[in-house]
Structures are given as structure tokens and as C-alpha cells.
Short mmCIF file of C-alpha atoms and ligand atoms in Angstrom, two decimals:
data_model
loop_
_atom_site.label_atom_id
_atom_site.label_comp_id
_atom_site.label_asym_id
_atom_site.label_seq_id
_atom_site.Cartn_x
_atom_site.Cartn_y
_atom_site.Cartn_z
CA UNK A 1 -30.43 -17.96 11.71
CA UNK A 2 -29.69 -17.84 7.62
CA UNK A 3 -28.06 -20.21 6.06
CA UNK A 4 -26.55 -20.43 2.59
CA UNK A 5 -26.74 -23.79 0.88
CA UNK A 6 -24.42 -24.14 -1.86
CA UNK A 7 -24.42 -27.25 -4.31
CA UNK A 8 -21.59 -27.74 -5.54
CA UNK A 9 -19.59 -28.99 -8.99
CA UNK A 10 -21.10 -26.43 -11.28
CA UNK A 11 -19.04 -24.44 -13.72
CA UNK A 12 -19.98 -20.86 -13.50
CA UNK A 13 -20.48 -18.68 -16.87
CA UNK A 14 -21.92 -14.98 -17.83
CA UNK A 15 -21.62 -11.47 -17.29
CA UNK A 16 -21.82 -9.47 -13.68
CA UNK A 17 -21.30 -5.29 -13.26
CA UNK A 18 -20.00 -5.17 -9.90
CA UNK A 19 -21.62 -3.60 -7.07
CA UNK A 20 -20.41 -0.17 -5.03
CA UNK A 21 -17.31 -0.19 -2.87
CA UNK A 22 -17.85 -1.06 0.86
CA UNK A 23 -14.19 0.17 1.63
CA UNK A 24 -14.55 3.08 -1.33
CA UNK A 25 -18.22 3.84 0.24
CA UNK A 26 -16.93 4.18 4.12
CA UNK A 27 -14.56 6.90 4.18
CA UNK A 28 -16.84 8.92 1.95
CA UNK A 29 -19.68 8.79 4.31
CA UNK A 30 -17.40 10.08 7.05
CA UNK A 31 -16.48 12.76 5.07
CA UNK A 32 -19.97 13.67 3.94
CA UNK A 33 -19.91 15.36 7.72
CA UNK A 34 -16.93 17.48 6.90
CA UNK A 35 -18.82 19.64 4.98
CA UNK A 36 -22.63 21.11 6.37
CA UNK A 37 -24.88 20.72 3.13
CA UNK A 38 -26.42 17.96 1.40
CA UNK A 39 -24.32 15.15 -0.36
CA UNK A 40 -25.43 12.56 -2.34
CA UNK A 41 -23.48 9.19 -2.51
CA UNK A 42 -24.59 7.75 -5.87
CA UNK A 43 -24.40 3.18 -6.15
CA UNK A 44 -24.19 3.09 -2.84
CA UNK A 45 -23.98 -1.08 -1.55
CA UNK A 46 -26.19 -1.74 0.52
CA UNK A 47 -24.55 -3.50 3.19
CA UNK A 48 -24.37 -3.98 6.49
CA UNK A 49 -21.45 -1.94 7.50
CA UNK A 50 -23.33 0.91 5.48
CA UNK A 51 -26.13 0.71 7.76
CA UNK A 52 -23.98 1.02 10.65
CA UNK A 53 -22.43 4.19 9.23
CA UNK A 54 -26.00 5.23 9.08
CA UNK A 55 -26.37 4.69 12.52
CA UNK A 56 -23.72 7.17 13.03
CA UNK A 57 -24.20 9.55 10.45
CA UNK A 58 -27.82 10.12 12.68
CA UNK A 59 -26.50 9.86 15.70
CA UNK A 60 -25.04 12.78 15.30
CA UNK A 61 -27.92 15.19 13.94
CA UNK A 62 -27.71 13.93 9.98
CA UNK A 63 -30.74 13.00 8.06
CA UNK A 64 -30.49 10.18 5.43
CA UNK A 65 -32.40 9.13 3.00
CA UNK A 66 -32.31 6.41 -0.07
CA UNK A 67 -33.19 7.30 -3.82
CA UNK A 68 -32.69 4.38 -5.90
CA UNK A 69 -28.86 3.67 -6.10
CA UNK A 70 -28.28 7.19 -4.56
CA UNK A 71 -27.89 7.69 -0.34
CA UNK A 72 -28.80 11.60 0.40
CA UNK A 73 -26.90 12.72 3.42
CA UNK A 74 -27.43 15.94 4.46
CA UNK A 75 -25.10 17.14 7.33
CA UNK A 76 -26.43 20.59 8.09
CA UNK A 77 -28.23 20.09 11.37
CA UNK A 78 -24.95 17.75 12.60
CA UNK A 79 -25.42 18.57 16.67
CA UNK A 80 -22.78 15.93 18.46
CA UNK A 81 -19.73 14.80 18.37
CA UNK A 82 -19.62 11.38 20.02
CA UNK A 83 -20.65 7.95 19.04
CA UNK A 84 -21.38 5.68 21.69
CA UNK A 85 -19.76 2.45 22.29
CA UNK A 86 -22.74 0.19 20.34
CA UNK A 87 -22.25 2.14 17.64
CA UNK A 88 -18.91 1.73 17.14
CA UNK A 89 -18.82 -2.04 18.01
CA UNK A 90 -21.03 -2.57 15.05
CA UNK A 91 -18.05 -1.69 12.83
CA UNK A 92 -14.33 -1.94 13.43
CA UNK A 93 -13.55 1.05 11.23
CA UNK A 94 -15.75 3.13 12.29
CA UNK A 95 -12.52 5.12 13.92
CA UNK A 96 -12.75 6.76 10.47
CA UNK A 97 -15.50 8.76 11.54
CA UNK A 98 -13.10 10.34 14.28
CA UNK A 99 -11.04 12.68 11.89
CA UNK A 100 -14.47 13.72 9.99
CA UNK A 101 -15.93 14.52 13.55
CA UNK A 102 -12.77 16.98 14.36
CA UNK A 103 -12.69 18.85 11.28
CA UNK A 104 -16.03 19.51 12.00
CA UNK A 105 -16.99 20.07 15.45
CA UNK A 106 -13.36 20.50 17.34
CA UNK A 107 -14.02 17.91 19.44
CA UNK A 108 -14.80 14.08 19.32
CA UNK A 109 -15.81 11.18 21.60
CA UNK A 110 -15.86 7.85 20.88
CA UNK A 111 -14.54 4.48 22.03
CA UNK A 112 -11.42 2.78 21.22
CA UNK A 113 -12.24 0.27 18.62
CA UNK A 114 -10.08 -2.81 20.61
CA UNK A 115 -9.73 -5.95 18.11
CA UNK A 116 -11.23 -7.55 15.55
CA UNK A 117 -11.84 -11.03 13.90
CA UNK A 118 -8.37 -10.23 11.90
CA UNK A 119 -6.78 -9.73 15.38
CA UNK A 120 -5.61 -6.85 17.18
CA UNK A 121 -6.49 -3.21 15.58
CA UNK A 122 -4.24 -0.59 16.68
CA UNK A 123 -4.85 3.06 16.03
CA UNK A 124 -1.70 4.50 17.27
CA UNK A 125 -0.52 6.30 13.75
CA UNK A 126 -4.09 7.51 13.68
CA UNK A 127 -3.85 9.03 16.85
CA UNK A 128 0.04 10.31 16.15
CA UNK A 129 -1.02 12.67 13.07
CA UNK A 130 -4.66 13.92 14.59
CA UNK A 131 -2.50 14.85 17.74
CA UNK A 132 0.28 16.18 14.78
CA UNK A 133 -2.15 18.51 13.42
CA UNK A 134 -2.45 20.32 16.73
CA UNK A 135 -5.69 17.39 18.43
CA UNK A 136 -5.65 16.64 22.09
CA UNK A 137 -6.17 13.40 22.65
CA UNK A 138 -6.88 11.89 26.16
CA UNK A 139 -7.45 7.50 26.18
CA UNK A 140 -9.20 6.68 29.15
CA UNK A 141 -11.49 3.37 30.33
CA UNK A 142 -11.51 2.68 26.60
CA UNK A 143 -12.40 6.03 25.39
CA UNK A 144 -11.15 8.46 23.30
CA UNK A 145 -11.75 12.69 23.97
CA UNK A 146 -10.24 14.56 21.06
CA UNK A 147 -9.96 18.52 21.67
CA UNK A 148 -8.90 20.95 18.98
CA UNK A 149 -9.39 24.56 19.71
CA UNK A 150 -7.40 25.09 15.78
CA UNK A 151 -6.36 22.23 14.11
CA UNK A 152 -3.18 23.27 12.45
CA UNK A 153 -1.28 21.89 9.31
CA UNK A 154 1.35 19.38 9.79
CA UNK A 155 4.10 17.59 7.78
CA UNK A 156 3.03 13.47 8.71
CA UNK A 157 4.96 10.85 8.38
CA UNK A 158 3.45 7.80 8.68
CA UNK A 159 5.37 5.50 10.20
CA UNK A 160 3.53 3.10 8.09
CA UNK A 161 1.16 3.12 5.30
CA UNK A 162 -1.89 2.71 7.34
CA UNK A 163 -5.27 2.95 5.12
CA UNK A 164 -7.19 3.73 7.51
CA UNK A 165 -4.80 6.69 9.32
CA UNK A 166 -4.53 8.19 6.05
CA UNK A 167 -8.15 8.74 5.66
CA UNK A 168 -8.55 10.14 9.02
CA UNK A 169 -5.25 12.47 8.71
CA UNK A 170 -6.97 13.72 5.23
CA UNK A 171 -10.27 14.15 6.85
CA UNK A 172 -9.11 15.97 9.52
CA UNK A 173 -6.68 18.07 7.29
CA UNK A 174 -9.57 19.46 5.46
CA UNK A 175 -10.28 21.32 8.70
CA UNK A 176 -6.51 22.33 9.34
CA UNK A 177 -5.28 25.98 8.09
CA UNK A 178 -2.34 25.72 5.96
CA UNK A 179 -1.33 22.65 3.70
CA UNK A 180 -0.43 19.43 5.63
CA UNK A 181 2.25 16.73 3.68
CA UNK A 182 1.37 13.30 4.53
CA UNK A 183 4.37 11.51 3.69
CA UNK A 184 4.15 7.36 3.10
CA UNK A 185 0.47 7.51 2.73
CA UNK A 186 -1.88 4.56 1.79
CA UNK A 187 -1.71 4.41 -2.20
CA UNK A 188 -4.87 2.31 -2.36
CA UNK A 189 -7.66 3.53 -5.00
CA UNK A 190 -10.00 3.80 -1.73
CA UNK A 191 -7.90 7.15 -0.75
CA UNK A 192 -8.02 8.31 -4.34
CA UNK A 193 -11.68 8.07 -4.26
CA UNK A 194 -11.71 10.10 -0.81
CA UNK A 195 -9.75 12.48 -2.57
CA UNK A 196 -12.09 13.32 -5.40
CA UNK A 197 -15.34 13.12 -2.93
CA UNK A 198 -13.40 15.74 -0.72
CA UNK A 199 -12.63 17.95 -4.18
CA UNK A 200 -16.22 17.73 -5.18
CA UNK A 201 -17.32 19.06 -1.88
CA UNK A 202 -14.43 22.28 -2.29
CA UNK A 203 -11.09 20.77 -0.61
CA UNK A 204 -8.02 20.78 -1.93
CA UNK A 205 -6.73 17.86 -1.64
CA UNK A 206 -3.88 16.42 -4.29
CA UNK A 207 -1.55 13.42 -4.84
CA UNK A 208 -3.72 10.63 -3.49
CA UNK A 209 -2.86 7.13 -5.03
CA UNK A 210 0.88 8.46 -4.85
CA UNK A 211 2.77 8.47 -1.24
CA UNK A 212 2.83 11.85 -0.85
CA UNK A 213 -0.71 13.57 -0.20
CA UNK A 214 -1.13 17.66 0.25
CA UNK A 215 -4.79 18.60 1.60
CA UNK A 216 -4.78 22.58 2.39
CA UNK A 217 -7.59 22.81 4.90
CA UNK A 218 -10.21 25.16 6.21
CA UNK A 219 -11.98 25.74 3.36
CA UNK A 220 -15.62 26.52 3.61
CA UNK A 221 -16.93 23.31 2.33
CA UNK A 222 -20.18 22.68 0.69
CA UNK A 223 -22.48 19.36 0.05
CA UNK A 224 -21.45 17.03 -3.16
CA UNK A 225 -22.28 14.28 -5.46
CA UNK A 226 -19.88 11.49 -6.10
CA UNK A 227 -20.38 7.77 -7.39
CA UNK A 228 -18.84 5.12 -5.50
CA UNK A 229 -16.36 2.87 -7.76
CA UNK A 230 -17.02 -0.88 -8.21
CA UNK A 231 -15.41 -2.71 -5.52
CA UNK A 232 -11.83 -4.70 -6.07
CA UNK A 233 -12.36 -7.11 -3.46
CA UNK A 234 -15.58 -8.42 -4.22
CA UNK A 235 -14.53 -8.87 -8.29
CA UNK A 236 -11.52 -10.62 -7.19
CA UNK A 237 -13.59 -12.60 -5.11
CA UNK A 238 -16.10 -13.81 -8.04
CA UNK A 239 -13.03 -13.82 -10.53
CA UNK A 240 -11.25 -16.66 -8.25
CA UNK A 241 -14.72 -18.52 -7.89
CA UNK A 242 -14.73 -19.12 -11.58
CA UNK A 243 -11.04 -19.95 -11.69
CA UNK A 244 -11.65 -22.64 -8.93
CA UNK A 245 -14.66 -23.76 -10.33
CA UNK A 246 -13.94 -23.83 -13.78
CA UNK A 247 -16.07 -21.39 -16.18
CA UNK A 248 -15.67 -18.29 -18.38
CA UNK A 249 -16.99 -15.07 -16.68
CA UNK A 250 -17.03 -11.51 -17.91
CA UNK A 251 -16.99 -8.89 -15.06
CA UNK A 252 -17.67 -5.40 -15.32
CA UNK A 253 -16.64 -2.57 -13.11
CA UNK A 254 -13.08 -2.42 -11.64
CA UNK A 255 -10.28 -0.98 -13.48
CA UNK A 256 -8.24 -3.73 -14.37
CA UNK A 257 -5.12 -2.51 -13.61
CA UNK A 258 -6.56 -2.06 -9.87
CA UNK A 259 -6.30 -6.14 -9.76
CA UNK A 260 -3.13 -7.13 -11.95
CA UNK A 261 -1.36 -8.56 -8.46
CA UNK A 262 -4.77 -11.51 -8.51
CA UNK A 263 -5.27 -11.89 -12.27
CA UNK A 264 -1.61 -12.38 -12.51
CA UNK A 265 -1.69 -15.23 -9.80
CA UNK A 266 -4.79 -16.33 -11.48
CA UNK A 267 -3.15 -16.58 -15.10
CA UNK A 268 0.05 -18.41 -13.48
CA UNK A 269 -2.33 -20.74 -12.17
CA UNK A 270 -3.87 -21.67 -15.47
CA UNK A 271 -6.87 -19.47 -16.22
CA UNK A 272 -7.21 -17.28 -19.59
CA UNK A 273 -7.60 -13.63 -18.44
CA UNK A 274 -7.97 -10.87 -20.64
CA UNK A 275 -8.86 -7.20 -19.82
CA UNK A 276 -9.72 -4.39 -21.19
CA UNK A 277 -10.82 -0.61 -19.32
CA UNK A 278 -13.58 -1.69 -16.72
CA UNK A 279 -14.03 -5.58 -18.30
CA UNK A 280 -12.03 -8.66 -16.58
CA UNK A 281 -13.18 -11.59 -18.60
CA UNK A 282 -11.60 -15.12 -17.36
CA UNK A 283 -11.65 -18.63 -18.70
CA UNK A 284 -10.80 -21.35 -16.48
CA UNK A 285 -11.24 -25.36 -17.47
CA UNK A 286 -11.25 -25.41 -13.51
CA UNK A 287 -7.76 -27.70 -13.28
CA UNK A 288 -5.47 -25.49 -11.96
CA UNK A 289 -1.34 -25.32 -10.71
CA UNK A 290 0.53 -24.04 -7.89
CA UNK A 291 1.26 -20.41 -8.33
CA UNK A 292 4.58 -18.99 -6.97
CA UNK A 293 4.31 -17.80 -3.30
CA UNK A 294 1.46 -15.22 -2.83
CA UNK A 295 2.54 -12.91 -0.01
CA UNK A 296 0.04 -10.16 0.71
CA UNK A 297 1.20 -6.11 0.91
CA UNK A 298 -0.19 -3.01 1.08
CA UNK A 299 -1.43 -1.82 -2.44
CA UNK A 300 -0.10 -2.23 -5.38
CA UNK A 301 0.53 -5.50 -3.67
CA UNK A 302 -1.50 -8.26 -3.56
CA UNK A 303 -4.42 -7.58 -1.32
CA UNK A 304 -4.81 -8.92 1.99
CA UNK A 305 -8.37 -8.53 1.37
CA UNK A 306 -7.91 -10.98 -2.19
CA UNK A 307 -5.78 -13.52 -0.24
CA UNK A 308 -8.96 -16.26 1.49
CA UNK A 309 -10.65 -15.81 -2.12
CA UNK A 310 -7.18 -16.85 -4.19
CA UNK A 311 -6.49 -19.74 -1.31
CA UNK A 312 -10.15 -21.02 -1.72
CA UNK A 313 -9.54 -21.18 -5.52
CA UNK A 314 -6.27 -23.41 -4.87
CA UNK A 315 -7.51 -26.09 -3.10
CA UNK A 316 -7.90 -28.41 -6.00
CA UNK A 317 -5.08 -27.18 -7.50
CA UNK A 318 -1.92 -29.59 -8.85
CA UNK A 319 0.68 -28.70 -6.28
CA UNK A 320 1.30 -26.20 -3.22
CA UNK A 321 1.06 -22.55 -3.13
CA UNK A 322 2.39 -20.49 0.05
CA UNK A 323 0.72 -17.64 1.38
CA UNK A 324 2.33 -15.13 3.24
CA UNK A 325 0.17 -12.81 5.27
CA UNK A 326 2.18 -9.76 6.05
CA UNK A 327 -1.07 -7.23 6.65
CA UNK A 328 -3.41 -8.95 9.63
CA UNK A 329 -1.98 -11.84 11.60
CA UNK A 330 -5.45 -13.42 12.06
CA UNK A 331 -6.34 -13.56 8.46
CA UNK A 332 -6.17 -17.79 8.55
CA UNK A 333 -9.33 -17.84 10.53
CA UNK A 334 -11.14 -19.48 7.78
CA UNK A 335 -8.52 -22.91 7.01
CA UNK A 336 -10.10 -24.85 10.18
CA UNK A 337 -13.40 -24.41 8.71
CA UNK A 338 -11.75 -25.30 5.06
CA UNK A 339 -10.49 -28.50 6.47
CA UNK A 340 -14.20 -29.45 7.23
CA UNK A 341 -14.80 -29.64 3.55
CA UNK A 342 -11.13 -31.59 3.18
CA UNK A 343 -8.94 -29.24 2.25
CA UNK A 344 -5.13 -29.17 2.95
CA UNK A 345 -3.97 -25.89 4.46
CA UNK A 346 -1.36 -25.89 6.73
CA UNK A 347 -0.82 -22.99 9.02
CA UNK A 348 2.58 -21.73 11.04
CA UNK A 349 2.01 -18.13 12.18
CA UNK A 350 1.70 -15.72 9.31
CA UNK A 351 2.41 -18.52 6.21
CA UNK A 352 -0.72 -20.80 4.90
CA UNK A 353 0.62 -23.72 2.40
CA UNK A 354 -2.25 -25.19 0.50
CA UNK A 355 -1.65 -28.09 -0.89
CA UNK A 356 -4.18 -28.95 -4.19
CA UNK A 357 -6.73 -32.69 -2.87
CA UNK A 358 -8.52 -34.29 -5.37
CA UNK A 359 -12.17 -33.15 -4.30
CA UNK A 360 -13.73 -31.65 -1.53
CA UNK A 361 -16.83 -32.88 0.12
CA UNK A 362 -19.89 -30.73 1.22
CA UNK A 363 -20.23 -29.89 4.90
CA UNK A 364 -21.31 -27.08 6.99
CA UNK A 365 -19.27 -24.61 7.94
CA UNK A 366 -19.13 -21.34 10.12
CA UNK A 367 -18.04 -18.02 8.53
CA UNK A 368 -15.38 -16.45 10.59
CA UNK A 369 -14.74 -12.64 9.29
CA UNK A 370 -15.64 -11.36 5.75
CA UNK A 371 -13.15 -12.42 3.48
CA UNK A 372 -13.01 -15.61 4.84
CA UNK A 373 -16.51 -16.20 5.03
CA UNK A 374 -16.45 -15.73 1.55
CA UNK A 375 -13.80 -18.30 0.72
CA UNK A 376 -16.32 -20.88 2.63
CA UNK A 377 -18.42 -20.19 -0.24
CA UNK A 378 -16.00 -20.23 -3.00
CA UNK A 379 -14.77 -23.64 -1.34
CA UNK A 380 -18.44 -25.01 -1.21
CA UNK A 381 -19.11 -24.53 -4.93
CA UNK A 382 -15.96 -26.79 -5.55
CA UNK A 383 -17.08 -29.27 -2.99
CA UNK A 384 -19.29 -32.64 -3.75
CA UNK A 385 -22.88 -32.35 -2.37
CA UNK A 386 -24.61 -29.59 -0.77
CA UNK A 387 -22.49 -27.21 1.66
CA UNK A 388 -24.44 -25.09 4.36
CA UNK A 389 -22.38 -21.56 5.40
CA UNK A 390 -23.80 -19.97 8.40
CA UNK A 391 -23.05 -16.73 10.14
CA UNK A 392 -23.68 -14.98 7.02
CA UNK A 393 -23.71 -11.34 9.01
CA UNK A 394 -20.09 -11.74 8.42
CA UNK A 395 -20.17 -11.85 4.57
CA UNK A 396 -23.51 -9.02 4.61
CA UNK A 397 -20.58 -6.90 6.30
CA UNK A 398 -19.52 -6.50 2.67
CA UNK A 399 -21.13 -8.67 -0.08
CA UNK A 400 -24.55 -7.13 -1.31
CA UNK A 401 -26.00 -9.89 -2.74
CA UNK A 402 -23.40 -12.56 -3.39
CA UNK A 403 -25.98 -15.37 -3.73
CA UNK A 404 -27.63 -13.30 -6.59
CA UNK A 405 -24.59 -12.34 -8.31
CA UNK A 406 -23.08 -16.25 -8.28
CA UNK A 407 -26.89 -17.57 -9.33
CA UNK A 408 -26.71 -15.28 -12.38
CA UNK A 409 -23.20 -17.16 -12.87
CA UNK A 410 -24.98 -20.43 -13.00
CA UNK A 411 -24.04 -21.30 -9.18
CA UNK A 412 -26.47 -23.52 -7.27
CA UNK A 413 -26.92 -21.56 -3.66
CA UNK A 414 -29.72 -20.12 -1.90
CA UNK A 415 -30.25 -18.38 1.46
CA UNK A 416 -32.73 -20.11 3.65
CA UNK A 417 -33.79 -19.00 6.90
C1 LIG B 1 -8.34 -1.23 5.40
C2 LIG B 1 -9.52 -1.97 4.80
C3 LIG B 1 -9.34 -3.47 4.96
C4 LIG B 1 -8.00 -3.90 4.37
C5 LIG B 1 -6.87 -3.07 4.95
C6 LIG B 1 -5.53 -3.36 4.30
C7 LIG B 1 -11.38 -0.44 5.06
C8 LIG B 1 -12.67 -0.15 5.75
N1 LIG B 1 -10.73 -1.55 5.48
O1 LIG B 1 -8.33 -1.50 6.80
O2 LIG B 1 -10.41 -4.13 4.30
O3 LIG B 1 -7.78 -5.26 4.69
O4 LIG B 1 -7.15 -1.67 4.77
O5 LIG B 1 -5.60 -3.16 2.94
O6 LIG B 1 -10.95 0.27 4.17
N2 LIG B 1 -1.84 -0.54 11.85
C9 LIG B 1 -1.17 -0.16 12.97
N3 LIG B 1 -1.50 1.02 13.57
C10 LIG B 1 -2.47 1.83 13.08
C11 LIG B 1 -3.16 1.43 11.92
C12 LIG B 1 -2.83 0.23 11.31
O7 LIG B 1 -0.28 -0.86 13.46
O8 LIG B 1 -2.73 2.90 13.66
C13 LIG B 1 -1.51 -1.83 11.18
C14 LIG B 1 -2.67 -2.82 11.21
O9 LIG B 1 -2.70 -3.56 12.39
C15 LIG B 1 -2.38 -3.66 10.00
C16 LIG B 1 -1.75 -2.69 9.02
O10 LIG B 1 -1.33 -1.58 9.80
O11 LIG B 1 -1.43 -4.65 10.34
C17 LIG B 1 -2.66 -2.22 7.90
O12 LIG B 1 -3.80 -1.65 8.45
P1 LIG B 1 -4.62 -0.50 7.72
O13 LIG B 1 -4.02 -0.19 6.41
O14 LIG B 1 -4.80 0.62 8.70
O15 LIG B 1 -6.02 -1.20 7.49
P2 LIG B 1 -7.44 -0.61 7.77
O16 LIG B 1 -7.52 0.81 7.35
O17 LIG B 1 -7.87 -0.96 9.16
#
């Protein structure tokens, strides 16, 4: 079993380009199977949950292959159209691929995906605009048998701006005559990056990173190249270890505006932050203050995703910052593992209140999910002495080499076995 051992009190200082996407990375490996031909997915993280997409992406007839940076898909040979239940248990959102699967084949097995570590993980408005755009769907002993003889263009409304449903209703779209309206879409930059994979490849598809999304379908697709953005979550991540910490880092990668919500929280809480294009560089003397209540929402809002990271960076803080969680009701997870270290979280359903201690002390801890595994971390290079994290497969879900990228910071933590 790996452990990370983190020594703490060290300020953290120097530059860091951010690595790919996961959440940019998955939906476009989904909908390299839309098309038959030969994509190629350019800074491409390697990451757990990318292997697991993999998995599927040969499953069902694809050949992949690494070159550098680049993963070469090509979907040609693509022979099935069901991924069996291991497969899909490696990865919550692997449901994703289920949209993809129908635009191609016109037909798709799989199993439900059930919960997750962030609680229940319904797929109902999934299911309500594949079965809108003309998919029988039958949900039996945990499976899911999607039948399209035509998929046919719909006007969606989403009864809720679901990332993951829009994805799948654009994926699925692209094999839909006509031009389908999906009103309330997701407006995060992960569906604008679908949008300009699926363009690359031939589709039409217009208006992502606005509510209203128009993909006309049925296009004869063919293979494309796209480079996967810099991902939000894991800046934000680093950003609020150096604010915690105390330091002055310069990160490269995510357009800044794509994080105002956390450097704003991060400024009211005492750091310097200054951006410019794809540079976020932020000075923090590592005593920070309360910050006004943080309550998480779909994008622009601030990111459920952001919200363990920002609460890690608080502990110390002067005061006592509220979080609301209004996206996942098991996104606390990580606070009975943050008391370990003596922190001062207090939890009643949905809210969080942190309340700033004086220090924290090294201890080891258990990663729960992703996010919060990674506020263990962020918590641990605060803390006095030497904290060991275990079940890291939780943060390799989405951090490509977080111990690298904080040791180039000047952090003190190494993976041991
Ligand atoms: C995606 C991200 C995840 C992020 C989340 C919110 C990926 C791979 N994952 O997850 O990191 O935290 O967006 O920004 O991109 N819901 C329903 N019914 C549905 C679908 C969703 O009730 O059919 C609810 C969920 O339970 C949740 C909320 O809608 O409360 C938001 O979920 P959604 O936007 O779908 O998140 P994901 O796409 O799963």
C-alpha cells in the first residue's frame, strides 16, 4: 500500500504549467467513438480514471496507443456496445460513455452506475433526454439496454444543469437527424471543450459555455486532433496550498477567468493574486482571515470540486468561514480525517464551519474521495511533523503527479511504498 509522507511547515515558491484536464479529458474520449477514424487526444493526464476509459475504449473494438503527451484512439474497428459491470465500477462517470455508444452503434448496455464516495449518483435527466431523442431505455437488475432504431432531434430541457447529462445529450445528438436545443445546459468550460473536440471531428455543435446548446446530428463524422485544456480543479487545488501554507507561486495553464469564484475567496482571505491570460501568480504570508460564506454552485459558481482544497487552506485561518455544499451531499467526507490533524470543522448536513486553530499536528490520515483526499494533503503541509496520507488511488483518480508538482514548489512529501 503507498503512502505519501508529507513534512510539514514549509512555504511553497516557483512556477508549475498545469497538467491535462481529467474532467476536460473524459468526455472527449467518449466522444472519440462517435466518429469511426483515428483521433488523437494531445496532453493527455495520465491518470487513473484515464486508464479506465481505456479499458472501455478496448472493450469495445478500439485500439489505443500513447505518443508522448498524445493518446491515439482509433475507433474504426469499434465491434460492441456494452461495458460490463467491472468496467464501469472502476469509474463513476463512466455513464458518459452511454450517449457516445448510441450515436454510434443504436444500441448500448451497461450497468447503472449506483453511488459514489460523494453519495448517491442519479442519472435520471440523463436517461430523460437519451429517451427524448427517440432511445429506448429498459432498467433492469441494475442494467441499462438502450435501443434506438433513429435517434431523432429533440428540444431538452434539463430539469437541471447536470454536467454530466449534457455531455451525454450532446454526444448522442451528434447521431440525431435534425438540430436538438438543449435548454439549461451545463455552462462549465468541460462542455465547451466537448464542443470544439466534436467540431474538429465534423459536428455541428454551437453555444456550449452558454445555456442554450444546438448540436445538428448525423453527420458523417471523421477522426480529430484536439489538446486537452489545463485542468481548473487541480490549479485551484495547488493555488490554495500556497495560500494555506504561505508562499508566492506562479501557475500556468488555466484561463484565469475560469477560477475568479476561488481567487476571489483566496484574495478576501488575504493572499496577493494577480492574473494575467493563462498565468495565476499568488502571494500569501500564510496568515490568513475568514472569508464570507463559500457556498458551492454549478459553474460560474464556486466549484464543488474547489470547495475541500479552499476549506483545507482555512484551517489556520483568523476566524470562521461557512461552507455551503449545494452540489453533492457527501462532499464533507474528508473533516473526520481533518480533525485527526486538529482541525475545527463542524458539520450539520450540507454546511461545514471551519473555524481557524493555531497549528495542526502531523498524523495519518485516510483519503476518502478525490478532492478530499487532496485537502489531506494540503492540510498535512500546514501541519507540525510528518503526516502519512494513504489510499492514494483516490487522489491518482485525478492528480498526475501531485507529489512532483508540490516538490518543485519546495514541499517536503514523498510516496513510499
Ligand atoms: C461533474 C464532474 C465532477 C463535478 C460535477 C459538478 C466529471 C467527470 N465530473 O460530475 O467532478 O463535481 O460535475 O461540477 O466531469 N444529478 C441528478 N440527476 C442526474 C444527474 C445529476 O440529480 O441525472 C445531480 C447530482 O446528484 C448532483 C448534481 O446534479 O447533485 C450535479 O451533478 P452533475 O453536474 O451531473 O455532475 P457530474 O457530471 O456527475
Amino acid at each position: 500500500m503507498q503512502e505519501l509522507f508529507v513534512e510539514g511547515g514549509r512555504r511553497l515558491c516557483g512556477e508549475l504549467t498545469i497538467q491535462g484536464s481529467k474532467n476536460g479529458v473524459l468526455p472527449v474520449l467518449a466522444a472519440t467513438i462517435v466518429c469511426a477514424g483515428e483521433c488523437r487526444v494531445e496532453n493527455c493526464p495520465r491518470l487513473r480514471d484515464v486508464d479506465a476509459s481505456i479499458a472501455i475504449l478496448r472493450h469495445l473494438g478500439c485500439c489505443t496507443r500513447w505518443e508522448g503527451d498524445a493518446l491515439v484512439v482509433d475507433t474504426t474497428h469499434m465491434d460492441r456496445a456494452e461495458v460490463p459491470d467491472a468496467l464501469m465500477r472502476e469509474m463513476r462517470s463512466s455513464v458518459i460513455f452511454l450517449g457516445a455508444i448510441l450515436a454510434r452503434q443504436g444500441e448500448a448496455a451497461l450497468s447503472y452506475p449506483g453511488g459514489c464516495e460523494l453519495g448517491p449518483r442519479p442519472i435520471d435527466v440523463h436517461l430523460a433526454a437519451l429517451r427524448a431523442l427517440g432511445a429506448e431505455i429498459e432498467e433492469r437488475g441494475g442494467t441499462l439496454r438502450c435501443r434506438s432504431k433513429v435517434l431523432t432531434a429533440a428540444e431538452l430541457v434539463l430539469p437541471l444543469p447536470s454536467v454530466g447529462a449534457t455531455e451525454n445529450a450532446i454526444l448522442a445528438a451528434c447521431g440525431a437527424a435534425g438540430t436538438t436545443v438543449i435548454y439549461n445546459a451545463a455552462r462549465e468550460p468541460e462542455i465547451a471543450e466537448l464542443q470544439a473536440f466534436l467540431n474538429a471531428m465534423g459536428a455541428q455543435v454551437r453555444g456550449a459555455g452558454g445555456s442554450i446548446v444546438t448540436v445538428t446530428g448525423a453527420a458523417a463524422l471523421h477522426g480529430g486532433t484536439h489538446r486537452v485544456s489545463a485542468d481548473r480543479i487541480v490549479e485551484a487545488t495547488y493555488l490554495c496550498a500556497a495560500a494555506g501554507c504561505g508562499g508566492d507561486v506562479r501557475l500556468r495553464g488555466v484561463d484565469c477567468r475560469e477560477l475568479s469564484t476561488v481567487t476571489a475567496a483566496l484574495a478576501e482571505a488575504g493572499c496577493t493574486v494577480e492574473s494575467e491570460g493563462e498565468w495565476i501568480a499568488l502571494r500569501s504570508s500564510g496568515a490568513l482571515r475568514a472569508v464570507r460564506p463559500i457556498r458551492t454552485a454549478p459553474y460560474p459558481g464556486f466549484p464543488t470540486d474547489a470547495q475541500p482544497a479552499l476549506m483545507a487552506a482555512l484551517l489556520r485561518s483568523a476566524g470562521s468561514t461557512v461552507f455551503v455544499e449545494n452540489i453533492f451531499e457527501n462532499r464533507f467526507r474528508h473533516v473526520d480525517e481533518l480533525a485527526r490533524l486538529g482541525a475545527d470543522v463542524r458539520v450539520a448536513g450540507r454546511v461545514a464551519v471551519v473555524s481557524g486553530v493555531a497549528a495542526l499536528r502531523g498524523a495519518g490520515v485516510k483519503c476518502t474521495d478525490l478532492r478530499g483526499g487532496a485537502a489531506l494533503v494540503l492540510a498535512g503541509l500546514q501541519a507540525e511533523g510528518v503526516t502519512r496520507v494513504s489510499l492514494l488511488e483516490h487522489i491518482d483518480r485525478g492528480y498526475e503527479r501531485m507529489e512532483q508538482d508540490l516538490t518543485t514548489l519546495g514541499a517536503s512529501i514523498e510516496r513510499r511504498a
